[in-house]
Short mmCIF file of C-alpha atoms and ligand atoms in Angstrom, two decimals:
data_model
loop_
_atom_site.label_atom_id
_atom_site.label_comp_id
_atom_site.label_asym_id
_atom_site.label_seq_id
_atom_site.Cartn_x
_atom_site.Cartn_y
_atom_site.Cartn_z
CA MET A 1 -4.41 6.96 -18.63
CA GLU A 2 -3.81 10.42 -17.31
CA THR A 3 -1.06 11.19 -14.83
CA LEU A 4 -2.46 13.21 -11.94
CA ILE A 5 0.49 13.53 -9.60
CA GLU A 6 4.20 13.43 -10.21
CA VAL A 7 6.53 13.18 -7.25
CA LYS A 8 10.12 13.76 -8.26
CA ASN A 9 13.14 13.14 -6.13
CA LEU A 10 11.35 14.15 -2.96
CA VAL A 11 13.48 14.59 0.16
CA LYS A 12 12.47 15.73 3.63
CA LYS A 13 14.91 16.16 6.47
CA TYR A 14 13.94 16.96 10.04
CA GLY A 15 17.27 18.20 11.35
CA ASN A 16 19.61 15.35 10.53
CA HIS A 17 16.84 12.80 10.24
CA LEU A 18 16.00 11.78 6.70
CA ALA A 19 12.24 11.17 6.88
CA VAL A 20 11.67 11.03 3.11
CA ASP A 21 14.57 9.70 1.08
CA HIS A 22 14.46 10.56 -2.63
CA LEU A 23 10.96 9.37 -3.49
CA ASN A 24 9.88 9.11 -7.11
CA PHE A 25 6.47 7.96 -8.25
CA THR A 26 3.44 8.92 -10.29
CA ILE A 27 -0.24 8.67 -9.52
CA GLU A 28 -2.48 7.77 -12.44
CA GLU A 29 -6.14 8.53 -12.79
CA GLY A 30 -8.71 6.02 -11.63
CA HIS A 31 -6.86 3.89 -9.10
CA ILE A 32 -6.97 3.40 -5.36
CA TYR A 33 -3.41 3.65 -4.16
CA GLY A 34 -2.20 2.41 -0.80
CA PHE A 35 0.86 3.81 0.91
CA LEU A 36 1.85 0.92 3.09
CA GLY A 37 4.58 1.09 5.69
CA PRO A 38 5.29 0.73 9.40
CA ASN A 39 4.96 3.68 11.75
CA GLY A 40 7.66 6.23 11.12
CA ALA A 41 8.15 5.17 7.49
CA GLY A 42 7.41 8.66 6.19
CA LYS A 43 3.84 8.24 4.91
CA SER A 44 2.33 11.26 6.65
CA THR A 45 5.31 13.44 5.81
CA THR A 46 4.98 12.49 2.12
CA MET A 47 1.24 13.16 2.13
CA ASN A 48 1.72 16.49 3.89
CA ILE A 49 4.18 17.55 1.20
CA MET A 50 1.98 16.29 -1.64
CA THR A 51 -0.91 18.34 -0.35
CA GLY A 52 1.14 21.48 0.25
CA TYR A 53 0.93 21.41 4.05
CA LEU A 54 4.65 20.97 4.42
CA GLY A 55 7.62 22.14 2.39
CA ALA A 56 10.10 19.63 1.00
CA THR A 57 13.85 19.81 1.54
CA GLU A 58 14.43 18.81 -2.09
CA GLY A 59 12.40 17.67 -5.04
CA GLU A 60 9.04 18.63 -6.46
CA VAL A 61 5.39 17.65 -6.57
CA LEU A 62 3.24 18.36 -9.60
CA ILE A 63 -0.54 18.11 -9.35
CA ASN A 64 -1.99 17.94 -12.86
CA GLY A 65 1.14 19.73 -13.97
CA HIS A 66 0.93 22.46 -11.31
CA ASP A 67 3.78 22.77 -8.84
CA ILE A 68 2.32 22.48 -5.34
CA LEU A 69 4.65 25.21 -4.05
CA LYS A 70 4.70 27.60 -6.98
CA GLU A 71 1.01 27.37 -7.87
CA PRO A 72 -0.54 26.23 -4.60
CA GLU A 73 -4.06 27.47 -5.37
CA GLU A 74 -4.35 25.68 -8.70
CA ALA A 75 -2.75 22.54 -7.31
CA LYS A 76 -4.72 22.40 -4.05
CA LYS A 77 -8.05 22.86 -5.79
CA GLN A 78 -7.70 19.36 -7.21
CA ILE A 79 -7.04 17.66 -3.88
CA GLY A 80 -9.15 16.79 -0.88
CA TYR A 81 -7.07 15.79 2.14
CA LEU A 82 -7.84 14.02 5.36
CA PRO A 83 -4.69 14.47 7.47
CA GLU A 84 -3.68 12.11 10.27
CA LEU A 85 -5.19 14.56 12.77
CA PRO A 86 -8.18 16.12 11.03
CA PRO A 87 -8.43 19.85 11.75
CA LEU A 88 -11.84 19.69 13.43
CA TYR A 89 -13.23 22.54 15.52
CA MET A 90 -14.80 20.94 18.52
CA ASP A 91 -17.16 23.81 19.37
CA MET A 92 -18.71 23.97 15.93
CA THR A 93 -21.69 21.95 14.86
CA VAL A 94 -21.12 19.61 11.94
CA ARG A 95 -23.02 21.92 9.62
CA GLU A 96 -21.11 25.00 10.79
CA TYR A 97 -17.89 23.19 10.21
CA MET A 98 -18.94 22.15 6.71
CA GLU A 99 -19.92 25.75 5.91
CA PHE A 100 -16.53 26.85 7.16
CA ALA A 101 -14.76 24.23 5.04
CA ALA A 102 -16.79 25.27 1.98
CA GLU A 103 -15.69 28.85 2.48
CA LEU A 104 -12.05 27.81 2.77
CA LYS A 105 -12.39 25.82 -0.42
CA LYS A 106 -13.89 28.88 -2.09
CA ILE A 107 -16.98 27.03 -3.20
CA PRO A 108 -19.22 29.78 -4.64
CA LYS A 109 -21.89 30.92 -2.13
CA GLU A 110 -24.85 29.90 -4.26
CA LYS A 111 -23.48 26.37 -4.61
CA ARG A 112 -22.46 25.80 -1.01
CA ALA A 113 -25.69 24.44 0.41
CA GLU A 114 -26.12 21.90 -2.37
CA SER A 115 -22.49 20.90 -2.23
CA ILE A 116 -22.65 20.32 1.52
CA GLU A 117 -25.90 18.39 1.31
CA ASP A 118 -24.45 16.08 -1.33
CA VAL A 119 -21.41 15.26 0.74
CA GLU A 120 -23.35 14.91 3.98
CA LYS A 121 -25.59 12.37 2.34
CA LEU A 122 -22.71 10.46 0.79
CA VAL A 123 -20.73 10.27 4.03
CA LYS A 124 -23.91 9.77 6.09
CA ILE A 125 -23.56 12.62 8.53
CA LYS A 126 -26.76 14.42 7.62
CA ASP A 127 -28.46 13.14 10.78
CA VAL A 128 -25.76 14.60 13.05
CA GLU A 129 -25.59 17.91 11.21
CA LYS A 130 -26.76 19.95 14.19
CA ARG A 131 -24.57 18.28 16.79
CA LEU A 132 -21.39 19.74 18.21
CA ILE A 133 -18.32 17.97 16.89
CA LYS A 134 -17.01 17.45 20.42
CA ASN A 135 -20.06 15.32 21.21
CA LEU A 136 -19.54 12.94 18.29
CA SER A 137 -18.04 9.48 18.51
CA LYS A 138 -14.63 8.83 16.95
CA GLY A 139 -16.30 7.14 13.98
CA TYR A 140 -18.53 10.11 13.25
CA ARG A 141 -15.67 12.57 13.70
CA GLN A 142 -13.67 10.62 11.15
CA ARG A 143 -16.59 10.85 8.75
CA VAL A 144 -16.78 14.60 9.25
CA GLY A 145 -13.06 14.80 8.46
CA LEU A 146 -13.70 12.71 5.38
CA ALA A 147 -16.65 14.90 4.39
CA GLN A 148 -14.39 17.94 4.57
CA ALA A 149 -11.89 16.19 2.27
CA VAL A 150 -14.56 15.17 -0.24
CA LEU A 151 -16.39 18.51 -0.20
CA GLY A 152 -16.41 20.09 -3.65
CA PHE A 153 -15.60 16.67 -5.16
CA PRO A 154 -11.95 17.24 -6.03
CA GLU A 155 -10.35 14.87 -8.52
CA ILE A 156 -7.86 13.45 -6.03
CA ILE A 157 -8.66 12.37 -2.50
CA ILE A 158 -5.82 11.72 -0.07
CA LEU A 159 -6.56 9.98 3.23
CA ASP A 160 -3.95 9.49 5.93
CA GLU A 161 -4.73 6.35 7.96
CA PRO A 162 -8.48 6.78 7.50
CA SER A 163 -9.44 3.84 9.68
CA VAL A 164 -7.11 4.34 12.63
CA GLY A 165 -8.95 4.24 15.95
CA LEU A 166 -12.20 2.95 14.49
CA ASP A 167 -14.03 -0.17 15.61
CA PRO A 168 -14.49 -3.08 13.18
CA LYS A 169 -17.96 -2.02 12.08
CA GLN A 170 -16.82 1.53 11.43
CA ILE A 171 -13.82 0.22 9.53
CA ILE A 172 -16.09 -1.75 7.20
CA GLU A 173 -18.23 1.34 6.67
CA ILE A 174 -15.29 3.57 5.89
CA ARG A 175 -13.90 1.02 3.43
CA GLU A 176 -17.22 0.88 1.64
CA LEU A 177 -17.21 4.63 1.49
CA ILE A 178 -13.70 4.71 0.05
CA ARG A 179 -14.69 2.21 -2.64
CA LYS A 180 -17.68 4.33 -3.50
CA LEU A 181 -15.52 7.45 -3.74
CA ALA A 182 -13.04 5.63 -5.93
CA LYS A 183 -15.66 5.18 -8.64
CA LYS A 184 -15.38 8.86 -9.46
CA HIS A 185 -12.11 9.92 -7.84
CA THR A 186 -8.53 8.85 -7.60
CA VAL A 187 -7.87 7.87 -4.02
CA ILE A 188 -4.60 7.58 -2.13
CA LEU A 189 -4.73 6.23 1.38
CA SER A 190 -2.06 5.29 3.86
CA SER A 191 -2.02 2.47 6.35
CA HIS A 192 0.41 0.45 8.40
CA ILE A 193 -1.83 -2.59 8.00
CA LEU A 194 -1.28 -4.77 4.97
CA ALA A 195 -4.68 -6.46 5.10
CA GLU A 196 -6.39 -3.11 4.84
CA VAL A 197 -4.38 -1.91 1.88
CA ARG A 198 -4.77 -5.21 0.11
CA GLU A 199 -8.51 -5.21 0.57
CA VAL A 200 -9.17 -1.68 -0.62
CA CYS A 201 -6.34 -0.73 -2.96
CA ASP A 202 -5.53 -1.86 -6.47
CA TYR A 203 -1.99 -0.52 -6.31
CA ILE A 204 0.36 -0.82 -3.35
CA MET A 205 3.40 1.33 -2.65
CA ILE A 206 5.49 -0.06 0.18
CA ILE A 207 7.42 2.65 2.00
CA SER A 208 10.16 1.90 4.46
CA LYS A 209 12.52 4.38 6.09
CA GLY A 210 11.47 7.10 3.67
CA LYS A 211 12.15 4.97 0.59
CA LEU A 212 9.80 3.37 -1.89
CA VAL A 213 10.84 -0.28 -1.67
CA ALA A 214 8.13 -1.83 -3.82
CA SER A 215 5.20 -0.68 -5.89
CA ASP A 216 2.80 -2.75 -7.91
CA THR A 217 -0.61 -4.36 -7.88
CA PRO A 218 -1.15 -6.74 -4.94
CA GLU A 219 -1.26 -9.67 -7.39
CA ASN A 220 2.04 -8.76 -9.00
CA LEU A 221 3.77 -8.20 -5.68
CA GLU A 222 2.67 -11.62 -4.61
CA ARG A 223 3.79 -13.13 -7.90
CA TYR A 224 7.25 -11.54 -8.11
CA LEU A 225 8.01 -12.06 -4.50
CA GLY A 226 6.09 -15.20 -3.78
CA GLU A 227 8.81 -17.49 -5.08
CA SER A 228 11.03 -18.19 -2.16
CA GLY A 229 13.46 -20.56 -3.88
CA LEU A 230 12.58 -23.18 -1.27
CA ILE A 231 11.18 -26.61 -2.06
CA GLU A 232 9.62 -28.88 0.51
CA ILE A 233 9.99 -32.61 0.05
CA GLU A 234 8.78 -35.72 1.86
CA THR A 235 9.79 -39.32 1.30
CA ARG A 236 9.97 -42.61 3.16
CA THR A 237 13.62 -42.98 2.22
CA GLU A 238 16.02 -42.45 5.09
CA ALA A 239 17.64 -39.06 5.39
CA SER A 240 21.25 -40.15 4.78
CA LYS A 241 20.27 -41.71 1.44
CA VAL A 242 18.28 -38.63 0.45
CA LYS A 243 21.32 -36.47 1.19
CA GLU A 244 23.51 -38.72 -0.89
CA VAL A 245 21.18 -38.51 -3.90
CA LEU A 246 20.79 -34.76 -3.63
CA LYS A 247 24.56 -34.35 -3.90
CA ASN A 248 24.24 -35.22 -7.59
CA VAL A 249 21.50 -32.71 -8.35
CA PRO A 250 22.95 -29.45 -9.65
CA GLY A 251 21.50 -26.09 -8.64
CA ILE A 252 21.09 -26.79 -4.94
CA GLU A 253 22.41 -24.36 -2.41
CA LYS A 254 21.38 -25.96 0.86
CA VAL A 255 19.48 -28.96 2.22
CA SER A 256 17.94 -29.43 5.63
CA LEU A 257 16.20 -32.67 6.53
CA LYS A 258 14.47 -34.23 9.49
CA ILE A 259 12.85 -37.57 10.23
CA ASP A 260 9.57 -37.92 12.10
CA ALA A 261 8.40 -40.77 14.34
CA SER A 262 6.66 -42.62 11.49
CA GLY A 263 9.91 -42.75 9.53
CA ILE A 264 9.10 -40.06 7.02
CA THR A 265 11.99 -37.88 5.95
CA SER A 266 10.94 -34.32 5.32
CA GLY A 267 12.90 -31.22 4.62
CA GLN A 268 13.59 -28.13 2.63
CA ILE A 269 15.88 -27.65 -0.32
CA ARG A 270 17.09 -24.19 -1.19
CA GLU A 271 17.72 -23.61 -4.88
CA LYS A 272 20.54 -21.47 -6.16
CA ARG A 273 19.32 -18.12 -7.38
CA GLY A 274 17.35 -18.27 -10.61
CA GLN A 275 17.23 -22.10 -10.73
CA ASP A 276 14.17 -24.29 -10.96
CA ILE A 277 15.16 -27.84 -10.01
CA ARG A 278 11.75 -29.40 -9.51
CA GLU A 279 11.83 -31.60 -12.62
CA GLU A 280 15.39 -32.67 -11.93
CA LEU A 281 14.41 -33.62 -8.39
CA PHE A 282 11.42 -35.60 -9.57
CA THR A 283 13.30 -37.65 -12.15
CA THR A 284 16.31 -38.22 -9.89
CA PHE A 285 14.19 -39.58 -7.06
CA ALA A 286 12.09 -41.65 -9.48
CA GLU A 287 15.17 -43.21 -11.10
CA LYS A 288 16.48 -44.21 -7.68
CA LYS A 289 13.08 -45.70 -6.82
CA MET A 290 12.75 -43.33 -3.91
CA PRO A 291 9.21 -42.02 -4.41
CA LEU A 292 8.54 -38.52 -3.25
CA LEU A 293 5.39 -38.10 -1.19
CA LYS A 294 5.63 -34.39 -1.60
CA LEU A 295 7.41 -31.91 -3.86
CA ASN A 296 6.20 -28.45 -3.21
CA PRO A 297 7.64 -24.99 -3.83
CA VAL A 298 7.17 -22.83 -0.73
CA GLN A 299 5.07 -19.77 -1.47
CA VAL A 300 5.68 -16.68 0.57
CA SER A 301 2.70 -14.60 1.57
CA LEU A 302 2.44 -10.88 0.98
CA GLU A 303 2.61 -10.53 4.77
CA ASP A 304 6.04 -12.15 4.81
CA VAL A 305 7.14 -10.00 1.91
CA PHE A 306 6.00 -6.86 3.65
CA MET A 307 7.72 -7.79 6.90
CA GLU A 308 10.93 -8.62 5.13
CA LEU A 309 10.94 -5.56 2.92
CA THR A 310 10.40 -3.18 5.78
CA GLN A 311 12.85 -4.84 8.13
CA SER A 312 15.82 -5.64 5.97
CA ASP A 313 17.63 -3.43 3.49
CA LYS A 314 18.93 -6.53 1.77
CA ALA A 315 15.43 -7.81 1.13
CA ALA A 316 14.48 -4.44 -0.31
CA GLU A 317 17.44 -4.60 -2.71
CA GLU A 318 16.51 -8.14 -3.66
CA PHE A 319 13.01 -6.97 -4.43
CA ALA A 320 14.25 -4.19 -6.68
CA ARG A 321 16.26 -6.80 -8.59
CA LYS A 322 13.30 -9.18 -8.96
CA ALA A 323 10.96 -6.41 -10.00
CA LYS A 324 13.41 -5.33 -12.70
CA GLU A 325 13.78 -8.88 -13.98
CA ALA A 326 10.02 -9.32 -14.03
CA GLU A 327 9.64 -6.11 -15.95
CA LYS A 328 12.23 -7.16 -18.52
CA GLY A 329 10.54 -10.54 -18.79
CA GLU A 330 7.20 -8.95 -19.51
CA VAL A 331 8.64 -6.65 -22.11
CA SER A 332 10.32 -9.48 -24.02
CA ASN A 333 7.21 -11.67 -23.77
CA ALA A 334 5.17 -8.89 -25.23
CA GLY A 335 7.74 -8.64 -28.02
CA ASP A 336 7.37 -12.32 -28.87
CA LEU A 337 3.66 -11.92 -29.47
P1 ADP B 401 4.45 7.63 9.17
O1 ADP B 401 3.30 8.51 8.81
O2 ADP B 401 4.81 6.65 8.10
O3 ADP B 401 4.25 6.96 10.48
P2 ADP B 401 5.89 10.12 9.51
O4 ADP B 401 5.92 10.77 8.19
O5 ADP B 401 4.93 10.61 10.51
O6 ADP B 401 5.76 8.54 9.30
O7 ADP B 401 7.34 10.21 10.15
C1 ADP B 401 8.52 9.87 9.45
C2 ADP B 401 9.71 10.12 10.34
O8 ADP B 401 9.89 11.52 10.54
C3 ADP B 401 9.59 9.52 11.73
O9 ADP B 401 10.85 9.06 12.12
C4 ADP B 401 9.13 10.67 12.58
O10 ADP B 401 9.58 10.52 13.90
C5 ADP B 401 9.83 11.85 11.92
N1 ADP B 401 9.04 13.09 12.04
C6 ADP B 401 7.78 13.29 11.61
N2 ADP B 401 7.38 14.56 11.86
C7 ADP B 401 8.41 15.18 12.45
C8 ADP B 401 8.64 16.51 12.94
N3 ADP B 401 7.70 17.47 12.84
N4 ADP B 401 9.84 16.78 13.49
C9 ADP B 401 10.81 15.84 13.56
N5 ADP B 401 10.67 14.58 13.13
C10 ADP B 401 9.49 14.23 12.57
MG1 MG B 402 1.49 8.72 9.73
#
């Protein structure tokens, strides 16, 4: 698969504030990427640098091998960009604005009309073509912004929070549109909402405080990070006896138990890092004739993972470790085959 964008060691400082902190990643052809991160994470700044709207403090961005700063024309030709605040001219009609955008993009005169028609149909703004932009609803304005980004059908389409401020129906429409675009283009969109990124994107990059703290498919993120190391148990045996038995099971870090009104002891067992004690637990309890009603590893949702990664530096480090281990694991598995 072809690499379309390379971001190398990208740094952006606003005064003393480090908004983008040594970012490294590549964008491959044919995916829908999601930049996911809370407000202030550095998503817009990164996108502005990738599209040549903003200079970086350090590092470089290559678009199909062209440096965005040294060869801006070549590089920019391959990108359509919908910034956070689309540069719409309120006193233009939609059509006038599209003509203007076509001129800026240097679409040859004889091809402009056809090009504009194609995009207007795709984004469904043909019927508002003659209206002034200032009289359009937020949803339609966003579509006009999107139309401007898609005009000329560049290979890469970058959308900064494309569904912000839209109502639920408009959000569904814009997602459908993005999926349609992704059939022929590589799309990168940003969002602070996990559900959105998960639904639309096939690759998630979690950004927190200017750093890339995780990047993988939604499934892999869930898989690597879903194991919490916690096991839930339930039994009718009284808590003090359960505690006693657990003392002899190796690999346990911590136990917390409670008893409910019906006499059921329930609780959570935290495993030591890298241990899987489920079988040991099962046989130990069985041997003592203390049947377990429940033995269940606690799965963490992607929501929890996202919250943790973006709130705690320690969690982010832990992720990096897990991701590395998973990678190693996959490599050696592949070797065995
Ligand atoms: P996001 O798009 O993820 O919400 P931004 O890239 O807009 O994040 O902002 C990243 C950080 O940089 C934030 O702390 C923001 O306050 C700061 N920032 C963004 N633009 C500027 C600017 N022009 N001047 C100073 N600080 C800025
Ligand atoms: Mg932003």
